[in-house]
Amino acid sequence: PAPEAPAATAPPPPDAAAADAPSAPPAPAARLLIAHGEPGIRADLAQALTRAGYRTETASAGPEALFKLTQGTYDLLVVNHQLAGMDGLAVVRYARSKIGLSGTPVLVIGSPETPEARRAVISAGAADCLPGAIPDRVLALAQAALHRRREGHPADIATPPVPLDEAARLAALRR
């Protein structure tokens, strides 16, 4: 008689193979720099963004923010419009032109609620601006800006809630 063929073994079910595979390490949390002159507001923003899973660092003045930007890499900069030593727009302009912060989204908070102020903020290279520093609104804009960055969109293009036609118009103003 012919020898019997060895019994074929079925491959393990996909779930079993996945269970034995080492799990991928979690993605590192985005690193944010918050520059605001008011200690209470700075702490509130850092706490809200940290609770949401981000790693935060803070600066209390424009020159301190610029120094920190030269010392490390950040995924997002949240800067107050009015800062000691150098206003927020000057920080954004300097960071974009001299430090090479071209791929990092910037949110300017505490900016006046006028179309002219918004144009100035966007023209300076910020992704968006808010009239105040309400942690939930800052968090929502931070999440939108970081999502746009992950999707490969330019860091200096306005994020929602700016209507796309307004964002396109503002981008055209920068050219």
Coordinates of C-alpha atoms in Angstrom, one line a residue:
P1 CA 0.0 0.0 0.0
A2 CA 1.1 3.6 -0.7
P3 CA 2.2 5.6 2.3
E4 CA -0.3 8.0 3.6
A5 CA 0.2 11.7 3.0
P6 CA 0.9 13.7 6.1
A7 CA -2.2 15.3 7.4
A8 CA -2.5 19.0 6.3
T9 CA -2.6 21.4 9.1
A10 CA -4.9 24.3 8.7
P11 CA -3.4 27.7 9.2
P12 CA -4.4 29.3 12.5
P13 CA -7.4 31.6 12.3
P14 CA -6.5 35.2 11.6
D15 CA -7.5 36.3 15.1
A16 CA -5.1 33.7 16.7
A17 CA -2.2 34.9 14.6
A18 CA -2.9 38.5 15.5
A19 CA -3.1 37.7 19.1
D20 CA 0.4 36.1 19.0
A21 CA 1.9 39.0 17.1
P22 CA 3.5 41.8 19.2
S23 CA 1.3 44.8 19.3
A24 CA 2.6 48.0 17.7
P25 CA 3.6 50.7 20.2
P26 CA 1.0 53.5 20.5
A27 CA 1.7 56.6 18.5
P28 CA 3.4 59.3 20.6
A29 CA 1.1 62.1 21.7
A30 CA 1.5 65.4 19.8
R31 CA 3.7 67.9 21.5
L32 CA 2.2 71.4 21.9
L33 CA 3.8 74.7 23.0
I34 CA 1.4 77.1 24.7
A35 CA 2.6 80.7 24.9
H36 CA 0.4 83.0 27.1
G37 CA 1.3 85.7 29.5
E38 CA -1.4 85.0 32.1
P39 CA -0.4 82.1 34.4
G40 CA -4.0 81.0 35.1
I41 CA -5.0 80.9 31.4
R42 CA -1.7 79.2 30.5
A43 CA -2.4 76.5 33.2
D44 CA -6.0 76.0 32.1
L45 CA -5.1 75.5 28.5
A46 CA -2.2 73.2 29.4
Q47 CA -4.5 71.2 31.6
A48 CA -7.3 70.9 29.0
L49 CA -4.9 69.9 26.2
T50 CA -3.0 67.4 28.5
R51 CA -6.3 65.8 29.5
A52 CA -7.0 65.3 25.8
G53 CA -3.8 63.3 25.5
Y54 CA -1.3 65.9 24.2
R55 CA 2.1 66.6 25.7
T56 CA 2.2 70.3 26.6
E57 CA 4.9 72.8 27.4
T58 CA 4.4 76.5 28.2
A59 CA 6.1 79.8 27.7
S60 CA 5.1 83.1 29.4
A61 CA 6.6 85.6 26.9
G62 CA 7.4 85.9 23.2
P63 CA 11.2 85.5 23.5
E64 CA 10.8 82.4 25.8
A65 CA 8.5 80.8 23.2
L66 CA 11.0 81.5 20.4
F67 CA 13.8 80.0 22.6
K68 CA 11.8 76.8 23.2
L69 CA 11.0 76.6 19.5
T70 CA 14.7 76.5 18.7
Q71 CA 15.3 73.8 21.4
G72 CA 12.7 71.3 20.3
T73 CA 10.2 70.1 17.8
Y74 CA 6.5 70.9 18.3
D75 CA 3.4 69.6 16.5
L76 CA 1.4 72.8 17.3
L77 CA 2.0 76.2 18.7
V78 CA -0.8 78.0 20.6
V79 CA 0.2 81.7 21.0
N80 CA -1.6 84.6 22.6
H81 CA -2.0 87.7 20.4
Q82 CA -0.6 89.9 23.2
L83 CA 2.7 88.6 24.8
A84 CA 5.3 90.3 26.8
G85 CA 8.5 91.1 25.0
M86 CA 7.1 90.3 21.5
D87 CA 3.5 90.1 20.4
G88 CA 2.1 86.8 19.2
L89 CA 2.1 87.8 15.5
A90 CA 5.7 88.8 15.7
V91 CA 6.4 85.3 17.2
V92 CA 4.6 83.7 14.4
R93 CA 6.4 85.7 11.7
Y94 CA 9.8 85.1 13.3
A95 CA 9.1 81.4 13.8
R96 CA 8.0 81.0 10.2
S97 CA 10.9 83.0 8.6
K98 CA 13.9 82.5 10.9
I99 CA 13.3 79.2 12.8
G100 CA 11.8 77.3 9.9
L101 CA 8.5 76.5 11.5
S102 CA 6.8 76.1 8.2
G103 CA 5.2 72.7 8.8
T104 CA 3.9 73.4 12.3
P105 CA 0.3 74.8 12.6
V106 CA -0.1 77.9 14.8
L107 CA -3.2 79.0 16.6
V108 CA -3.4 82.6 17.7
I109 CA -5.7 83.2 20.7
G110 CA -6.9 86.5 22.2
S111 CA -7.1 88.2 18.8
P112 CA -9.6 91.0 18.2
E113 CA -12.8 90.0 16.5
T114 CA -12.5 92.0 13.4
P115 CA -12.0 90.9 9.8
E116 CA -8.8 93.1 9.7
A117 CA -7.4 91.4 12.7
R118 CA -8.2 88.0 11.3
R119 CA -6.5 88.8 8.0
A120 CA -3.4 90.0 9.9
V121 CA -3.3 86.8 11.9
I122 CA -3.7 84.6 8.8
S123 CA -1.2 86.7 6.9
A124 CA 1.4 86.3 9.6
G125 CA 1.2 82.5 9.0
A126 CA -1.2 81.2 11.6
A127 CA -3.6 78.5 10.8
D128 CA -6.5 80.0 12.8
C129 CA -7.4 82.4 15.5
L130 CA -9.8 82.8 18.4
P131 CA -10.9 85.9 20.2
G132 CA -10.5 84.3 23.6
A133 CA -8.7 81.4 25.3
I134 CA -11.7 79.1 26.1
P135 CA -10.0 75.7 26.6
D136 CA -12.8 73.7 24.8
R137 CA -12.6 75.9 21.7
V138 CA -8.8 75.9 21.7
L139 CA -8.9 72.1 22.0
A140 CA -11.3 71.8 19.0
L141 CA -9.1 74.1 16.8
A142 CA -6.0 72.2 17.9
Q143 CA -7.5 68.9 17.0
A144 CA -8.6 70.3 13.6
A145 CA -5.2 71.8 12.9
L146 CA -3.4 68.6 13.9
H147 CA -5.8 66.5 11.8
R148 CA -5.1 68.7 8.7
R149 CA -1.3 68.3 9.4
R150 CA -1.6 64.5 9.5
E151 CA -3.6 64.7 6.2
G152 CA -0.7 66.6 4.6
H153 CA -2.4 70.0 4.3
P154 CA -0.2 73.1 4.6
A155 CA 0.2 74.3 8.2
D156 CA -0.7 77.9 7.4
I157 CA -4.1 77.3 5.9
A158 CA -7.0 78.2 8.0
T159 CA -8.8 75.4 9.7
P160 CA -12.6 75.1 10.2
P161 CA -14.8 77.0 11.2
V162 CA -13.4 79.3 8.6
P163 CA -15.4 78.6 5.4
L164 CA -13.3 77.2 2.6
D165 CA -14.0 80.1 0.3
E166 CA -12.8 82.5 3.1
A167 CA -9.7 80.3 3.6
A168 CA -9.0 80.4 -0.2
R169 CA -9.4 84.2 -0.2
L170 CA -7.1 84.6 2.7
A171 CA -4.5 82.3 1.1
A172 CA -4.7 84.4 -2.1
L173 CA -4.0 87.6 0.0
R174 CA -0.7 86.0 1.2
R175 CA 0.5 85.6 -2.4

